[in-house]
PDB file of C-alpha atoms in Angstrom:
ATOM      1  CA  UNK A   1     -21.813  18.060 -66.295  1.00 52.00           C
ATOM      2  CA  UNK A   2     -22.198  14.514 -65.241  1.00 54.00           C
ATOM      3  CA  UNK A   3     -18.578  13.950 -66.666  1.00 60.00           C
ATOM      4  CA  UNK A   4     -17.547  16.580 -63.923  1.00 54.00           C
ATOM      5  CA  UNK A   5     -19.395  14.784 -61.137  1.00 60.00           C
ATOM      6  CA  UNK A   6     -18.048  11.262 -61.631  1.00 54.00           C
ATOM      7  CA  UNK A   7     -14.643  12.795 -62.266  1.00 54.00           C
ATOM      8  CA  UNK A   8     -14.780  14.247 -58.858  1.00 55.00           C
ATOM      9  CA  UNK A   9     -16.753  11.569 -57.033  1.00 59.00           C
ATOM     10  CA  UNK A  10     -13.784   9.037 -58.574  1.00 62.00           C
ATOM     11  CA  UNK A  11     -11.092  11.387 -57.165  1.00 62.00           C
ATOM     12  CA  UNK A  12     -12.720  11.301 -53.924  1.00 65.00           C
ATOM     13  CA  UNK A  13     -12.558   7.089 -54.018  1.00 63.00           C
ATOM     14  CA  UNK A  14      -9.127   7.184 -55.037  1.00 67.00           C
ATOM     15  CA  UNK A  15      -8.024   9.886 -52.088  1.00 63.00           C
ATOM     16  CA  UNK A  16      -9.613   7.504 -49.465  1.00 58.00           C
ATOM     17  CA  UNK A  17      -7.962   4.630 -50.928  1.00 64.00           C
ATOM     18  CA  UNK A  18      -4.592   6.623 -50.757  1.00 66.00           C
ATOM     19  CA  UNK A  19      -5.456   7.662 -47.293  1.00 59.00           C
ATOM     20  CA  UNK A  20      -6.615   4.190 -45.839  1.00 68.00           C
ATOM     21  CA  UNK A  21      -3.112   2.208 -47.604  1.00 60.00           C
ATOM     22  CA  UNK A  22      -1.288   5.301 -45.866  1.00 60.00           C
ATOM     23  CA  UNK A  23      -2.833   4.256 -41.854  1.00 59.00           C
ATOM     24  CA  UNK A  24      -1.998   0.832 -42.090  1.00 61.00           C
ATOM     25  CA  UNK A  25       1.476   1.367 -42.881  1.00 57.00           C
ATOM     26  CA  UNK A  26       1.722   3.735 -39.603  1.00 51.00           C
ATOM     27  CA  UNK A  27       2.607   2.524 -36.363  1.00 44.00           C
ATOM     28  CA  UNK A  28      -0.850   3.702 -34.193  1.00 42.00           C
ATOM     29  CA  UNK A  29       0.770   2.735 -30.700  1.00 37.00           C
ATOM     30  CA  UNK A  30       3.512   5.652 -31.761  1.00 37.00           C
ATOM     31  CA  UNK A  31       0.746   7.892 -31.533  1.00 38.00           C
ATOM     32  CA  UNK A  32      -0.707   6.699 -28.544  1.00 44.00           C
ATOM     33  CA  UNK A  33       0.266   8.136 -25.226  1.00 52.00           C
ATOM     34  CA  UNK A  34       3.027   6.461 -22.272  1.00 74.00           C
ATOM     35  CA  UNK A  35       0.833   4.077 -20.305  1.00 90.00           C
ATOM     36  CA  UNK A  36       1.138   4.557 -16.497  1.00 94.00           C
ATOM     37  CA  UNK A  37       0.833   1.868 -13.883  1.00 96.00           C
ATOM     38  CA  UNK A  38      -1.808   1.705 -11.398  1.00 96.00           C
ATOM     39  CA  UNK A  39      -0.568   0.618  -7.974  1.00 97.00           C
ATOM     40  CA  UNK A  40      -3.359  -0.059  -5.493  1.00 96.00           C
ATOM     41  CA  UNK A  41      -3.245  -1.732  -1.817  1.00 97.00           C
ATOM     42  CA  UNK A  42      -5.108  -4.580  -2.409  1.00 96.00           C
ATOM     43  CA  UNK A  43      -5.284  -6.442   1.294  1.00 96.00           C
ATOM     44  CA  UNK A  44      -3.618  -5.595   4.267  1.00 95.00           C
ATOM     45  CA  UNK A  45      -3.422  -7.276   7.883  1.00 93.00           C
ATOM     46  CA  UNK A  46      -3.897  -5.742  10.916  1.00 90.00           C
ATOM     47  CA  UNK A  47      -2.789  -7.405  14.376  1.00 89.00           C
ATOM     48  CA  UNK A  48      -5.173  -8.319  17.011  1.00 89.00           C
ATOM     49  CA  UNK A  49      -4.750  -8.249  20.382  1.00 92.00           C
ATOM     50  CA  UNK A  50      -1.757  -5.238  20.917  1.00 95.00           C
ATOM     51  CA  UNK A  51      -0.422  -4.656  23.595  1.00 94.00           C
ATOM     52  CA  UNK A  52       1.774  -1.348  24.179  1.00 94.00           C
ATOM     53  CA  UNK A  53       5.337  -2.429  23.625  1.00 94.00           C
ATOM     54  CA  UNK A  54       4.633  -5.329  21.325  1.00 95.00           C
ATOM     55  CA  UNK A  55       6.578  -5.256  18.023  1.00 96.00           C
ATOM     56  CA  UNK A  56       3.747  -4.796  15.585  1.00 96.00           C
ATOM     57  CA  UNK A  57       3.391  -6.688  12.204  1.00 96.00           C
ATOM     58  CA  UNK A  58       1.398  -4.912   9.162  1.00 97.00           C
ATOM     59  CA  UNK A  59       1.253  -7.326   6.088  1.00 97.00           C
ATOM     60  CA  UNK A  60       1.027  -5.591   3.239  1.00 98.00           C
ATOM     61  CA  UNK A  61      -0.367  -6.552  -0.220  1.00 98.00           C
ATOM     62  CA  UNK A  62      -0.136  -4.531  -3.601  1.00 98.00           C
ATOM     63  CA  UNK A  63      -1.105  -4.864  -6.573  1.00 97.00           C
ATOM     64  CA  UNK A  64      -0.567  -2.663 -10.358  1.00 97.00           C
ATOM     65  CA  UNK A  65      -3.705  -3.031 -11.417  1.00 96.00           C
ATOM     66  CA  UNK A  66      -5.328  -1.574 -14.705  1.00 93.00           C
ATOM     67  CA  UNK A  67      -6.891   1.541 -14.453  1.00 90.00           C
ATOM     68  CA  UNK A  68     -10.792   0.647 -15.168  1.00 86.00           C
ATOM     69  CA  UNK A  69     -11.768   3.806 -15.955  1.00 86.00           C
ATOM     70  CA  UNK A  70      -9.217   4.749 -18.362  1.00 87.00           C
ATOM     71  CA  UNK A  71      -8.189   0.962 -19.395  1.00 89.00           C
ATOM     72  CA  UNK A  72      -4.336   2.097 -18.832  1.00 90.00           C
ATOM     73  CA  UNK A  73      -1.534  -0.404 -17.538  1.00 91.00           C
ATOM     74  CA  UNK A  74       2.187  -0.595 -17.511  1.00 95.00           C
ATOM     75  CA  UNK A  75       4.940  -2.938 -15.828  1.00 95.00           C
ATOM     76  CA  UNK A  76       6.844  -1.802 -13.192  1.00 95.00           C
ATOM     77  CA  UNK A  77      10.985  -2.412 -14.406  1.00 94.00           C
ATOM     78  CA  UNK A  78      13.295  -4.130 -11.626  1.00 95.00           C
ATOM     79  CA  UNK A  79      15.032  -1.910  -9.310  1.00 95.00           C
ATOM     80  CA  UNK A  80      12.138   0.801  -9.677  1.00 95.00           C
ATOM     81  CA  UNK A  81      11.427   1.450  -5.664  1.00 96.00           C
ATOM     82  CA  UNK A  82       7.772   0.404  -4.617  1.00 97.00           C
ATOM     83  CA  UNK A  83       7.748   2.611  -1.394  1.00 98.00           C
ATOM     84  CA  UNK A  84       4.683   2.211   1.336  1.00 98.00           C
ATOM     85  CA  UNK A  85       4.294   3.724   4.179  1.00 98.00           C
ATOM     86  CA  UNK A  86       2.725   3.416   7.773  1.00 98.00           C
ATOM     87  CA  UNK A  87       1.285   6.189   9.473  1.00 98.00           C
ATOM     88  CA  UNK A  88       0.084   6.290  13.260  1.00 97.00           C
ATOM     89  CA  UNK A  89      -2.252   9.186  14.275  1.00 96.00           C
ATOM     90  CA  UNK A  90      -0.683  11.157  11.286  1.00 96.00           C
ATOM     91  CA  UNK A  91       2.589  10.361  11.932  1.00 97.00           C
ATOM     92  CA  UNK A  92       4.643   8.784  10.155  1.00 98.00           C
ATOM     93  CA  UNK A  93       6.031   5.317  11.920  1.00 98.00           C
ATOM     94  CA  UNK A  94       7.874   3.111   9.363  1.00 98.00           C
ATOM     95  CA  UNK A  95       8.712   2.841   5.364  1.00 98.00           C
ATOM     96  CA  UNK A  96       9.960  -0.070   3.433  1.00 98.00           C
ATOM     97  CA  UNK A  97       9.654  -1.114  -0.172  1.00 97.00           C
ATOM     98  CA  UNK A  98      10.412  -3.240  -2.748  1.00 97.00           C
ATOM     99  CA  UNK A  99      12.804  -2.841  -5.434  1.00 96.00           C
ATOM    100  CA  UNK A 100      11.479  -6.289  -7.177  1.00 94.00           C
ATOM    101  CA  UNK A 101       9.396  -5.150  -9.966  1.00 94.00           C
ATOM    102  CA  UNK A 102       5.750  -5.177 -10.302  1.00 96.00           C
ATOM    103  CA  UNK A 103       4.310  -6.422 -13.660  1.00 96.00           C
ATOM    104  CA  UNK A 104       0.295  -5.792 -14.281  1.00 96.00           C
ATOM    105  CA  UNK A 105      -2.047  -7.741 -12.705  1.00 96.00           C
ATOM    106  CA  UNK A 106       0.485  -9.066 -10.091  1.00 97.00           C
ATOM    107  CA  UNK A 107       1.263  -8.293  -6.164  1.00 97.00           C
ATOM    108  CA  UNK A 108       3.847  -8.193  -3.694  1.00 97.00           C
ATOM    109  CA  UNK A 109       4.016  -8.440  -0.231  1.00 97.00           C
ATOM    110  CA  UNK A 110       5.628  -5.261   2.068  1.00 98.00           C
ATOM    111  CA  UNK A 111       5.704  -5.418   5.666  1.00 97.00           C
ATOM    112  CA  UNK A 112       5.518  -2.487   7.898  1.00 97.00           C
ATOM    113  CA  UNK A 113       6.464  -3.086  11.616  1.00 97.00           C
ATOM    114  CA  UNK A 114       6.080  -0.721  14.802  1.00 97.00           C
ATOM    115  CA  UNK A 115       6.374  -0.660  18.532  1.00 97.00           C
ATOM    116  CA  UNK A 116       2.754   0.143  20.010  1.00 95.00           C
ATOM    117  CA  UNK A 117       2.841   3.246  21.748  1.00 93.00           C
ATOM    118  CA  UNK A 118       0.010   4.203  23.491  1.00 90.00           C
ATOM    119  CA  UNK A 119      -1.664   7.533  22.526  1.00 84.00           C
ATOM    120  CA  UNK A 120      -4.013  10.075  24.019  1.00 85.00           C
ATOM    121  CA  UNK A 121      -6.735   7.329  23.762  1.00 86.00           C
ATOM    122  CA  UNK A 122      -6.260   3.485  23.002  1.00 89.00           C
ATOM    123  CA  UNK A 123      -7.764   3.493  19.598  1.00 93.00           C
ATOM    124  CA  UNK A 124      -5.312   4.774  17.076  1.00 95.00           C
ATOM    125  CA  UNK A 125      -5.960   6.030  13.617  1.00 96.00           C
ATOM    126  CA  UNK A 126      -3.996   3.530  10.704  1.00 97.00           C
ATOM    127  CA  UNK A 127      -3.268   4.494   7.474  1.00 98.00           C
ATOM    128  CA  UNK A 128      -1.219   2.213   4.924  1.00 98.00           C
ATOM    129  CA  UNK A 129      -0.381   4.167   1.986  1.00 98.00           C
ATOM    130  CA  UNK A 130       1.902   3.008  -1.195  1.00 98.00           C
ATOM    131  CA  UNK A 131       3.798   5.496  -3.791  1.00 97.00           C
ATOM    132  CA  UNK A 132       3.358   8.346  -1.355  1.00 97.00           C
ATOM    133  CA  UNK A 133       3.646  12.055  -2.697  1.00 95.00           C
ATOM    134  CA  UNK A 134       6.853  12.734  -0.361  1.00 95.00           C
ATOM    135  CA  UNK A 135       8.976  10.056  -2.168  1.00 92.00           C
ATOM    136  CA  UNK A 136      11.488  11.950  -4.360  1.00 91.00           C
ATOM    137  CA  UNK A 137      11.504   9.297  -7.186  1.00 89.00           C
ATOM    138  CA  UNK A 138       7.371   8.761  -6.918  1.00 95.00           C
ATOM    139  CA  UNK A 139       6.298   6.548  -9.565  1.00 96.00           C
ATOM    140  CA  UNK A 140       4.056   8.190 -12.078  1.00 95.00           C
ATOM    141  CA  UNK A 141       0.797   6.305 -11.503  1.00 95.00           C
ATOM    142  CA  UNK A 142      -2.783   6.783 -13.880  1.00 93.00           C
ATOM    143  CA  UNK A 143      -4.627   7.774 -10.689  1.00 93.00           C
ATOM    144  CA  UNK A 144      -3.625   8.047  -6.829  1.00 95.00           C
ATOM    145  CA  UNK A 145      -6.681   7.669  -5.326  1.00 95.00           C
ATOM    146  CA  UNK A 146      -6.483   4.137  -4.868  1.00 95.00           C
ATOM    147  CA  UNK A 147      -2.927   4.177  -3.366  1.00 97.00           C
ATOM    148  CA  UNK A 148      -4.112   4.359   0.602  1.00 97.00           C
ATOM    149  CA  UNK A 149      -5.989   2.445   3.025  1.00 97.00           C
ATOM    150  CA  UNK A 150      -7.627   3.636   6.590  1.00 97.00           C
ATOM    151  CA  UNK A 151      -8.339   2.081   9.506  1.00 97.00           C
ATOM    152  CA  UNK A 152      -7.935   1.723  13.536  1.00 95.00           C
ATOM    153  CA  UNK A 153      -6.335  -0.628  15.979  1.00 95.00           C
ATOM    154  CA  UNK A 154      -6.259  -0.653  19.219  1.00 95.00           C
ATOM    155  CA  UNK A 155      -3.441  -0.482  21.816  1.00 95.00           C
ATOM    156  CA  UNK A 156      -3.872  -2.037  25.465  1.00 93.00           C
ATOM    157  CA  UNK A 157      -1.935  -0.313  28.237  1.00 91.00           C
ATOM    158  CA  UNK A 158       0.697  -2.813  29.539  1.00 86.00           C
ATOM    159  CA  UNK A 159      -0.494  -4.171  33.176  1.00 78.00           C
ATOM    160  CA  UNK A 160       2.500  -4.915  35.673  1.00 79.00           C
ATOM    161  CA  UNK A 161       3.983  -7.906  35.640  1.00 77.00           C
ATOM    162  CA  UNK A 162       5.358  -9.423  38.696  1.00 77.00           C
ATOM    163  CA  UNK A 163       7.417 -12.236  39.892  1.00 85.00           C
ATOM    164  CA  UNK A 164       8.301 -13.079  42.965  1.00 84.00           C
ATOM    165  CA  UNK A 165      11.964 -13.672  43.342  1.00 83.00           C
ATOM    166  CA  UNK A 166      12.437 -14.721  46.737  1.00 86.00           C
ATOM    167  CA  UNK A 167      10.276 -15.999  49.941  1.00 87.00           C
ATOM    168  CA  UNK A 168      11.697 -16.042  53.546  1.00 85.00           C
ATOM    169  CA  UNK A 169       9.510 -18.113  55.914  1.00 84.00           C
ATOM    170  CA  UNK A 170      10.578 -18.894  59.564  1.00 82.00           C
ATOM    171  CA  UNK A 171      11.189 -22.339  60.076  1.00 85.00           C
ATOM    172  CA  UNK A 172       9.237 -22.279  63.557  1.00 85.00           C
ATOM    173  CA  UNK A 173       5.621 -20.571  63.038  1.00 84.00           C
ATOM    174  CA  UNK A 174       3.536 -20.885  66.680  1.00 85.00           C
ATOM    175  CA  UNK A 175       0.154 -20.272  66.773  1.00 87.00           C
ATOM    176  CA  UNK A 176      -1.836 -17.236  68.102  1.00 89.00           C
ATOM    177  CA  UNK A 177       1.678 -15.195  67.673  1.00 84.00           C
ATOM    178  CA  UNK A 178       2.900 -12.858  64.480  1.00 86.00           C
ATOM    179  CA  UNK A 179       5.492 -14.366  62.318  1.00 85.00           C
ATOM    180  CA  UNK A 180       6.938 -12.124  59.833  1.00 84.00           C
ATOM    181  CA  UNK A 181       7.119 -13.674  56.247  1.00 82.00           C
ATOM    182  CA  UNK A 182       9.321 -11.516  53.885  1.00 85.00           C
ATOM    183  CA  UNK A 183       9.241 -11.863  50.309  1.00 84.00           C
ATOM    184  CA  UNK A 184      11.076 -10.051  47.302  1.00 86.00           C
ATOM    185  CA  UNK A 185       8.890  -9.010  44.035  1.00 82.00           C
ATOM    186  CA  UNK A 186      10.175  -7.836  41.088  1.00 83.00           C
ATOM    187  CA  UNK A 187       8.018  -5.709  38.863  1.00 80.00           C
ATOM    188  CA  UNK A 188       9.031  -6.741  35.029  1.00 78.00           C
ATOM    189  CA  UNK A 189       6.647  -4.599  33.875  1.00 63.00           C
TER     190      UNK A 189
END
């Protein structure tokens, strides 16, 4: 009986042996699943001081990051399309991109511009988003919860702006009597 047990307790030693030289000959990262990049707006600028009509400048920064909560990363190949997008009130306003690659733990810079309308009130609702859903070629991201930013700006209703052109004056003015000065304003406004 004790013959039996070391018998089997020795064939159990020699399958884990078998099994153990048979893992480290296999490639693990086969096994493992496609890592996804994780694109996130990192920093954005927003203008000061707009005034309706201005030609509006949103800097835009983004990073692929690695996921924290899952620890997943992946480069982002040249000529892949980095798309963000500006929306005013819910509307969108402007997209650009960026066709330069993004590898992890680096950023690039998109710019969004716009011509500041004014809306039903002067504040108006900003959000920046990057990798939108509506892109046809989306890039397949670990999460998308990261991928937008929200804030406001506000707009300033352009005041008139006028210049006076031209100024008749009489030569002869005499006093205690009307003299009619004429002058031509143009509103640029």
């Amino acid at each position: 009986m004790m013959n039996l047990r070391l018998f089997y307790k020795r064939k159990i030693n020699i399958y884990a042996i078998i099994l153990i030289l048979a893992f480290s000959f296999i490639n693990i990262s086969v096994l493992a699943f496609d890592s996804r990049p994780d694109l996130k707006i990192e920093s954005y600028i927003l203008p000061n001081d707009i005034v309706e009509g201005d030609e509006v400048e949103f800097i835009v920064k983004i990073k692929n990051i690695v996921n924290e909560e899952t620890g997943e990363f992946a480069d982002i190949s040249n000529n892949t399309e980095i798309v963000v997008v500006l929306y005013i009130d819910g509307k969108v306003e402007n997209i650009n991109s960026s066709l330069e690659g993004l590898e992890v733990n680096e950023s690039v810079y998109i710019n969004l511009n716009w011509i500041a309308t004014l809306g039903s009130q002067s504040q108006r609702d900003v959000r920046i988003e990057v990798n939108p859903s509506f892109i046809p070629n989306r890039i397949p991201e670990s999460r998308y919860v990261n991928n937008f930013r929200l804030d406001t700006i506000v707009v300033e209703e352009k005041g008139p702006e006028l210049t006076i052109t031209n100024i008749d004056i009489p030569t002869e003015i005499i006093v205690n009597q009307s003299t009619t000065i004429t002058a031509t304003i143009k509103n640029n406004g």
